[in-house]
CSV table of C-alpha atoms in Angstrom, one decimal:
chain,number,residue,atom,x,y,z
A,5,MET,CA,-1.9,-9.4,31.1
A,6,ALA,CA,-0.9,-10.8,28.6
A,7,LEU,CA,-3.0,-14.4,29.2
A,8,GLN,CA,-6.0,-12.1,29.2
A,9,ILE,CA,-4.7,-10.4,25.6
A,10,ASN,CA,-4.3,-13.8,24.1
A,11,ILE,CA,-7.6,-14.9,25.5
A,12,GLU,CA,-9.1,-12.1,24.3
A,13,ASN,CA,-7.3,-12.3,20.7
A,14,ALA,CA,-8.3,-15.9,20.2
A,15,LYS,CA,-12.1,-15.1,20.8
A,16,GLU,CA,-11.4,-12.0,18.2
A,17,VAL,CA,-9.4,-14.9,15.5
A,18,ASP,CA,-12.3,-17.6,16.3
A,19,ALA,CA,-14.8,-14.6,16.3
A,20,LEU,CA,-14.0,-13.2,12.5
A,21,VAL,CA,-13.4,-17.0,11.2
A,22,GLU,CA,-16.8,-18.0,11.7
A,23,GLU,CA,-18.1,-14.8,10.4
A,24,ILE,CA,-16.1,-15.5,7.5
A,25,THR,CA,-16.6,-19.3,6.9
A,26,GLY,CA,-20.4,-18.4,7.1
A,27,LEU,CA,-19.8,-15.9,4.2
A,28,HIS,CA,-17.9,-18.1,1.9
A,29,ALA,CA,-21.1,-20.4,2.8
A,30,ALA,CA,-23.7,-17.8,1.2
A,31,ILE,CA,-21.1,-17.0,-1.9
A,32,ALA,CA,-20.4,-20.3,-2.7
A,33,LYS,CA,-24.2,-21.4,-2.6
A,34,LEU,CA,-25.2,-18.0,-5.1
A,35,PRO,CA,-26.1,-19.4,-8.8
A,36,SER,CA,-23.6,-16.5,-10.4
A,37,LEU,CA,-21.0,-14.5,-9.4
A,38,ASN,CA,-22.4,-12.1,-11.9
A,39,PRO,CA,-22.7,-8.3,-10.8
A,40,SER,CA,-26.1,-8.5,-9.0
A,41,PRO,CA,-27.4,-6.9,-5.6
A,42,ASP,CA,-26.8,-10.2,-3.9
A,43,VAL,CA,-23.2,-10.7,-4.9
A,44,ASP,CA,-22.7,-7.1,-4.2
A,45,ALA,CA,-23.8,-7.2,-0.9
A,46,LEU,CA,-22.2,-10.7,0.3
A,47,PHE,CA,-18.6,-9.2,-1.2
A,48,THR,CA,-19.0,-6.1,0.3
A,49,GLU,CA,-19.9,-7.6,4.0
A,50,LEU,CA,-16.9,-9.8,2.9
A,51,VAL,CA,-14.9,-6.9,2.5
A,52,THR,CA,-15.9,-4.9,5.6
A,53,ALA,CA,-14.8,-7.7,7.8
A,54,CYS,CA,-11.7,-8.2,6.0
A,55,VAL,CA,-9.9,-5.4,5.7
A,56,PRO,CA,-9.7,-4.0,9.8
A,57,PRO,CA,-6.3,-5.0,11.2
A,58,SER,CA,-6.9,-8.0,13.0
A,59,PRO,CA,-5.0,-10.7,15.3
A,60,VAL,CA,-5.7,-13.5,12.8
A,61,ASP,CA,-2.5,-15.6,11.1
A,62,VAL,CA,-3.9,-17.2,8.1
A,63,THR,CA,-1.0,-19.3,8.4
A,64,LYS,CA,-1.7,-20.9,11.4
A,65,LEU,CA,-5.2,-21.9,10.7
A,66,GLY,CA,-6.6,-25.3,11.2
A,67,PRO,CA,-7.2,-27.5,7.9
A,68,GLY,CA,-11.0,-27.0,7.8
A,69,ALA,CA,-10.4,-23.3,8.1
A,70,GLN,CA,-7.0,-22.9,5.5
A,71,GLU,CA,-9.5,-24.7,2.5
A,72,MET,CA,-12.6,-22.7,3.1
A,73,ARG,CA,-10.0,-19.7,2.9
A,74,GLU,CA,-8.3,-21.4,-0.2
A,75,GLY,CA,-11.9,-21.9,-1.8
A,76,LEU,CA,-13.0,-18.0,-0.5
A,77,ILE,CA,-9.8,-16.7,-2.9
A,78,ARG,CA,-11.1,-18.8,-5.8
A,79,LEU,CA,-14.3,-17.4,-5.7
A,80,CYS,CA,-13.5,-13.3,-5.0
A,81,SER,CA,-10.9,-14.2,-8.4
A,82,GLU,CA,-13.7,-15.0,-10.1
A,83,ALA,CA,-16.2,-12.5,-8.8
A,84,GLU,CA,-13.3,-9.7,-9.2
A,85,GLY,CA,-13.0,-11.2,-13.0
A,86,LYS,CA,-17.0,-10.9,-13.7
A,87,LEU,CA,-17.0,-7.4,-12.1
A,88,GLU,CA,-13.9,-5.6,-14.0
A,89,ALA,CA,-15.5,-7.2,-17.1
A,90,HIS,CA,-19.1,-6.2,-16.4
A,91,TYR,CA,-17.9,-2.3,-16.1
A,92,SER,CA,-15.8,-2.6,-18.5
A,93,ASP,CA,-18.3,-3.6,-20.7
A,94,MET,CA,-20.5,-0.6,-19.3
A,95,LEU,CA,-17.6,1.7,-20.1
A,96,ALA,CA,-17.2,0.7,-24.1
A,97,ALA,CA,-19.9,2.1,-24.9
A,98,PHE,CA,-19.1,5.7,-23.9
A,99,ASP,CA,-17.4,8.0,-27.1
A,100,ASN,CA,-14.4,7.7,-24.4
A,101,PRO,CA,-14.7,5.6,-21.6
A,102,LEU,CA,-11.2,7.1,-19.3
A,103,ASP,CA,-13.6,10.0,-18.6
A,104,HIS,CA,-16.5,8.0,-16.7
A,105,LEU,CA,-14.3,5.9,-15.5
A,106,GLY,CA,-15.5,7.2,-11.7
A,107,MET,CA,-18.8,4.2,-12.9
A,108,PHE,CA,-16.6,1.8,-10.9
A,109,PRO,CA,-17.4,1.7,-7.5
A,110,TYR,CA,-13.6,0.5,-6.4
A,111,TYR,CA,-11.6,3.2,-8.6
A,112,SER,CA,-11.3,5.0,-5.3
A,113,ASN,CA,-9.2,2.4,-4.3
A,114,TYR,CA,-7.3,2.3,-7.1
A,115,ILE,CA,-6.2,5.9,-6.7
A,116,ASN,CA,-5.4,5.4,-3.5
A,117,LEU,CA,-3.6,2.1,-3.8
A,118,SER,CA,-1.5,3.3,-7.6
A,119,LYS,CA,-0.3,6.5,-5.1
A,120,LEU,CA,0.9,4.1,-2.1
A,121,GLU,CA,3.0,1.8,-4.8
A,122,TYR,CA,4.0,5.2,-6.3
A,123,GLU,CA,5.6,6.6,-3.2
A,124,LEU,CA,6.7,3.7,-2.0
A,125,LEU,CA,9.0,3.1,-5.1
A,126,ALA,CA,10.3,6.7,-5.2
A,127,ARG,CA,10.6,6.7,-1.4
A,128,TYR,CA,12.5,3.3,-1.0
A,129,VAL,CA,14.1,2.7,-4.4
A,130,PRO,CA,17.9,3.8,-4.7
A,131,GLY,CA,17.9,7.0,-6.7
A,132,GLY,CA,14.5,7.1,-6.7
A,133,ILE,CA,12.7,6.5,-10.1
A,134,ALA,CA,12.2,7.5,-13.5
A,135,PRO,CA,11.0,4.5,-15.0
A,136,ALA,CA,11.0,4.6,-18.8
A,137,ARG,CA,9.2,1.2,-19.3
A,138,VAL,CA,7.0,-0.6,-17.3
A,139,ALA,CA,5.3,-3.5,-17.1
A,140,PHE,CA,2.1,-4.8,-15.0
A,141,ILE,CA,1.6,-9.0,-15.0
A,142,GLY,CA,-2.1,-10.1,-14.6
A,143,SER,CA,-3.9,-6.5,-15.8
A,144,GLY,CA,-7.3,-8.3,-16.4
A,145,PRO,CA,-10.3,-6.4,-18.6
A,146,LEU,CA,-10.2,-3.0,-16.7
A,147,PRO,CA,-7.0,-1.7,-16.7
A,148,LEU,CA,-6.8,0.6,-14.0
A,149,SER,CA,-3.9,0.5,-11.8
A,150,SER,CA,-1.7,1.3,-15.0
A,151,PHE,CA,-4.4,3.8,-16.1
A,152,VAL,CA,-4.1,5.6,-12.7
A,153,LEU,CA,0.0,5.3,-12.4
A,154,ALA,CA,0.0,6.4,-16.5
A,155,ALA,CA,-1.8,9.7,-15.8
A,156,ARG,CA,-1.2,10.4,-12.2
A,157,HIS,CA,2.3,9.5,-11.4
A,158,LEU,CA,4.1,8.2,-14.7
A,159,PRO,CA,3.4,10.4,-17.4
A,160,ASP,CA,6.2,10.0,-19.8
A,161,THR,CA,6.3,6.4,-19.5
A,162,MET,CA,5.3,3.1,-21.8
A,163,PHE,CA,3.3,0.2,-20.0
A,164,ASP,CA,3.4,-2.5,-21.4
A,165,ASN,CA,-0.1,-4.7,-19.3
A,166,TYR,CA,0.1,-8.7,-20.0
A,167,ASP,CA,-2.9,-10.9,-18.8
A,168,LEU,CA,-3.4,-14.7,-20.2
A,169,CYS,CA,-7.1,-14.0,-21.1
A,170,GLY,CA,-6.9,-12.5,-24.8
A,171,ALA,CA,-11.0,-11.7,-24.1
A,172,ALA,CA,-9.8,-9.5,-21.2
A,173,ASN,CA,-7.7,-7.6,-23.8
A,174,ASP,CA,-10.0,-7.4,-26.2
A,175,ARG,CA,-11.8,-5.6,-23.7
A,176,THR,CA,-9.2,-3.3,-22.6
A,177,SER,CA,-8.1,-2.2,-26.3
A,178,LYS,CA,-11.7,-0.9,-26.5
A,179,LEU,CA,-11.4,1.7,-23.6
A,180,PHE,CA,-7.9,3.4,-24.3
A,181,ARG,CA,-9.1,3.8,-28.2
A,182,ALA,CA,-10.0,7.0,-28.0
A,183,ASP,CA,-7.0,8.7,-25.9
A,184,THR,CA,-4.2,10.3,-27.1
A,185,ASP,CA,-1.7,10.5,-24.1
A,186,VAL,CA,-2.6,7.5,-21.9
A,187,GLY,CA,-4.0,5.6,-24.5
A,188,ALA,CA,-0.9,5.8,-26.7
A,189,ARG,CA,1.2,4.7,-23.7
A,190,MET,CA,-0.6,1.4,-23.3
A,191,SER,CA,0.2,-1.8,-24.8
A,192,PHE,CA,-2.0,-5.5,-24.0
A,193,HIS,CA,-0.3,-8.9,-24.7
A,194,THR,CA,-1.9,-12.1,-24.2
A,195,ALA,CA,0.8,-13.9,-22.7
A,196,ASP,CA,1.2,-16.6,-19.8
A,197,VAL,CA,4.4,-14.5,-17.6
A,198,ALA,CA,6.2,-18.2,-17.4
A,199,ASP,CA,6.4,-17.7,-21.1
A,200,LEU,CA,8.1,-14.4,-21.0
A,201,ALA,CA,11.7,-13.9,-20.8
A,202,GLY,CA,14.3,-11.5,-22.5
A,203,GLU,CA,11.6,-8.9,-22.8
A,204,LEU,CA,11.5,-9.1,-18.7
A,205,GLY,CA,14.6,-7.5,-18.8
A,206,GLU,CA,13.2,-4.2,-20.7
A,207,TYR,CA,11.0,-2.9,-17.8
A,208,ASP,CA,12.6,-0.6,-15.1
A,209,VAL,CA,9.5,-1.7,-13.1
A,210,VAL,CA,7.1,-5.0,-12.4
A,211,PHE,CA,4.0,-4.7,-11.1
A,212,LEU,CA,2.7,-8.5,-10.1
A,213,ALA,CA,-0.7,-8.6,-10.0
A,214,ALA,CA,-2.0,-10.1,-6.2
A,215,LEU,CA,-4.0,-12.7,-8.4
A,216,VAL,CA,-1.7,-14.1,-10.0
A,217,GLY,CA,0.0,-17.3,-8.7
A,218,MET,CA,-3.0,-18.7,-6.2
A,219,ALA,CA,-1.5,-21.2,-4.7
A,220,ALA,CA,1.8,-20.1,-2.6
A,221,GLU,CA,4.2,-22.7,-4.7
A,222,ASP,CA,2.9,-20.8,-7.7
A,223,LYS,CA,3.6,-17.5,-6.7
A,224,ALA,CA,7.2,-18.5,-5.8
A,225,LYS,CA,7.9,-19.9,-9.1
A,226,VAL,CA,6.2,-16.6,-11.2
A,227,ILE,CA,8.7,-14.6,-8.6
A,228,ALA,CA,11.6,-16.8,-9.5
A,229,HIS,CA,10.9,-16.5,-12.8
A,230,LEU,CA,10.8,-12.9,-12.5
A,231,GLY,CA,14.2,-13.3,-10.6
A,232,THR,CA,15.6,-15.2,-13.2
A,233,HIS,CA,14.7,-12.1,-16.1
A,234,MET,CA,14.3,-9.0,-14.8
A,235,ALA,CA,17.6,-6.7,-15.2
A,236,ASP,CA,20.0,-6.0,-12.2
A,237,GLY,CA,18.1,-2.7,-10.5
A,238,ALA,CA,15.2,-3.2,-11.8
A,239,ALA,CA,12.4,-2.4,-9.0
A,240,LEU,CA,9.5,-5.5,-8.7
A,241,VAL,CA,6.2,-4.2,-7.3
A,242,VAL,CA,4.1,-7.0,-5.9
A,243,ARG,CA,0.6,-6.9,-4.2
A,244,GLY,CA,-0.4,-9.7,-1.3
A,245,ALA,CA,-3.0,-10.1,0.9
A,246,ARG,CA,-5.7,-9.5,3.1
A,247,GLY,CA,-5.2,-13.2,4.1
A,248,PHE,CA,-8.6,-14.4,3.1
A,249,LEU,CA,-9.5,-12.3,0.2
A,250,TYR,CA,-5.3,-13.0,-1.5
A,251,PRO,CA,-3.0,-15.0,-1.3
A,252,ILE,CA,0.1,-14.6,1.3
A,253,VAL,CA,2.9,-13.5,-0.2
A,254,ASP,CA,6.3,-15.2,1.3
A,255,LEU,CA,8.9,-12.4,1.6
A,256,GLU,CA,12.1,-15.4,1.9
A,257,ASP,CA,10.3,-16.3,-1.4
A,258,ILE,CA,11.0,-13.7,-2.7
A,259,GLY,CA,14.4,-13.0,-1.3
A,260,ARG,CA,15.1,-16.7,-2.9
A,261,GLY,CA,13.9,-15.4,-6.4
A,262,GLY,CA,17.1,-13.1,-6.4
A,263,PHE,CA,15.3,-9.8,-4.8
A,264,GLU,CA,16.1,-7.7,-2.2
A,265,VAL,CA,13.0,-6.3,-0.2
A,266,LEU,CA,13.1,-3.0,0.0
A,267,ALA,CA,9.6,-1.7,2.4
A,268,VAL,CA,6.5,-3.5,3.5
A,269,CYS,CA,3.2,-2.1,3.4
A,270,HIS,CA,0.9,-3.6,5.2
A,271,PRO,CA,-2.2,-0.6,5.1
A,272,ASP,CA,-5.3,-0.5,7.5
A,273,ASP,CA,-6.9,1.8,5.5
A,274,ASP,CA,-9.2,1.3,1.9
A,275,VAL,CA,-6.2,-0.1,0.3
A,276,VAL,CA,-7.5,-4.0,0.5
A,277,ASN,CA,-3.9,-5.4,-0.8
A,278,SER,CA,-1.1,-5.3,1.4
A,279,VAL,CA,2.0,-4.6,-1.0
A,280,ILE,CA,5.9,-4.9,-1.3
A,281,ILE,CA,8.8,-3.4,-2.8
A,282,ALA,CA,11.7,-5.5,-3.7
A,283,GLN,CA,15.1,-4.8,-6.2
A,284,LYS,CA,16.8,-7.2,-8.6
A,285,SER,CA,20.0,-7.6,-6.9
A,286,LYS,CA,23.1,-10.2,-7.5
A,287,ASP,CA,23.5,-10.0,-3.8
A,288,VAL,CA,20.5,-10.5,-1.6
A,289,HIS,CA,21.2,-11.2,2.0
A,290,VAL,CA,17.8,-13.1,3.0
A,291,SER,CA,18.2,-14.3,6.4
A,292,GLY,CA,16.1,-12.0,9.4
A,293,LEU,CA,13.1,-12.0,7.0
A,294,HIS,CA,9.8,-13.1,7.8
A,295,SER,CA,7.3,-15.1,5.7
A,296,GLY,CA,3.5,-14.0,6.1
A,297,ARG,CA,2.4,-11.2,7.5
A,298,ALA,CA,5.7,-9.9,8.3
A,299,VAL,CA,6.6,-7.4,11.3
A,300,GLY,CA,10.5,-6.4,9.9
A,301,GLY,CA,13.2,-8.0,8.5
A,302,GLN,CA,16.7,-7.7,7.3
A,303,SER,CA,18.2,-6.5,3.6
A,304,SER,CA,21.6,-5.9,2.9
A,305,ARG,CA,20.5,-2.0,4.1
A,306,GLY,CA,18.9,-3.2,7.2
A,307,THR,CA,15.9,-2.8,8.9
A,308,VAL,CA,13.4,-3.6,6.1
A,309,PRO,CA,10.6,-0.9,6.6
A,310,VAL,CA,7.1,-1.6,7.8
A,311,VAL,CA,4.7,1.2,6.6
A,312,SER,CA,1.2,2.0,7.4
A,313,PRO,CA,-1.2,4.5,6.2
A,314,PRO,CA,-3.3,6.4,8.5
A,315,CYS,CA,-6.8,4.7,8.2
A,316,ARG,CA,-10.0,6.1,5.8
A,317,PHE,CA,-11.5,2.7,6.1
A,318,GLY,CA,-15.0,4.2,7.1
A,319,GLU,CA,-14.7,6.6,3.6
A,320,MET,CA,-13.7,4.0,1.3
A,321,VAL,CA,-17.0,1.8,2.5
A,322,ALA,CA,-19.6,5.0,2.5
A,323,ASP,CA,-17.9,5.9,-1.1
A,324,VAL,CA,-18.7,2.5,-2.7
A,325,THR,CA,-22.4,2.6,-1.1
A,326,GLN,CA,-23.0,5.9,-2.9
A,327,LYS,CA,-21.6,4.3,-6.3
A,328,ARG,CA,-23.3,2.0,-6.0
A,329,GLU,CA,-26.3,4.0,-5.3
A,330,GLU,CA,-25.9,6.6,-7.9
A,331,PHE,CA,-25.2,4.0,-10.7
A,332,ALA,CA,-27.9,1.3,-10.4
A,333,ASN,CA,-29.7,3.0,-13.1
A,334,ALA,CA,-26.6,3.9,-15.2
A,335,GLU,CA,-26.3,-0.5,-14.5
A,336,VAL,CA,-29.8,-1.0,-16.3
A,337,ALA,CA,-29.8,1.6,-19.3
A,338,PHE,CA,-26.4,-0.4,-20.6
């Protein structure tokens, strides 16, 4: 029975890698990654292939598949930035852009992801959370995560959003110009996380976007830097992988960075990010933690909980398709 399962898993892995390789080749041939019917169709197909649970362990792929995966992640990063910039410009044309965020086809994803992260923080951070200040590292040109968290879950919290790209921050400032509530609690800073030091100690929670630190060693350096400068007891939320879409986050790197991992979530629904909740600690016990797609681990409080929400992936695909159809004419109008 075990042998049969292994054979079936191997066939499933081979089939998925072959499918992803074909999609990578098609995406790489596109003349541009700006939003268009061809770009949208290929990336929708890619997400559809990657989101359902599978036995693929991307850390064990051969050199050729690893090279393909790294190239695909770079393409995903570029396309995601262009998609967000495109919709940010569209939204900025409205008198109050925040009233029209539903135009973005993946807005429901951000609603679900932010709700998941807030609930994980509330459940697993000792004493719960009521943060006065939050930092979001890698906020981009369309900071939906910060907006949803501020508007729906943290109504009294100040948010500092950091991004390397000055143009991205120029776009975001236009989105919040007319809002006297959430807009008044949002600040945007053009900075490299490596250049932040004392200010990191002022935050109760720091969110690290999935595409900050594209290579594993870069991600580890960012986490170590945060661990050096964040305050003891502050929470860190690290967004991680669907292994073909985003860089993998190694739990041991989080432990070595000075954090205790409190919970790990690999959603099997419409949320395409894994989520890791950690806390800055003077006394971090990292033995027993597993890297990559962790199935468990030990913290100073015992076993690290691994959370998997109910699957709503089919609803997400239907919603995205509907949104794209609804706003196709609106995109042309702008």
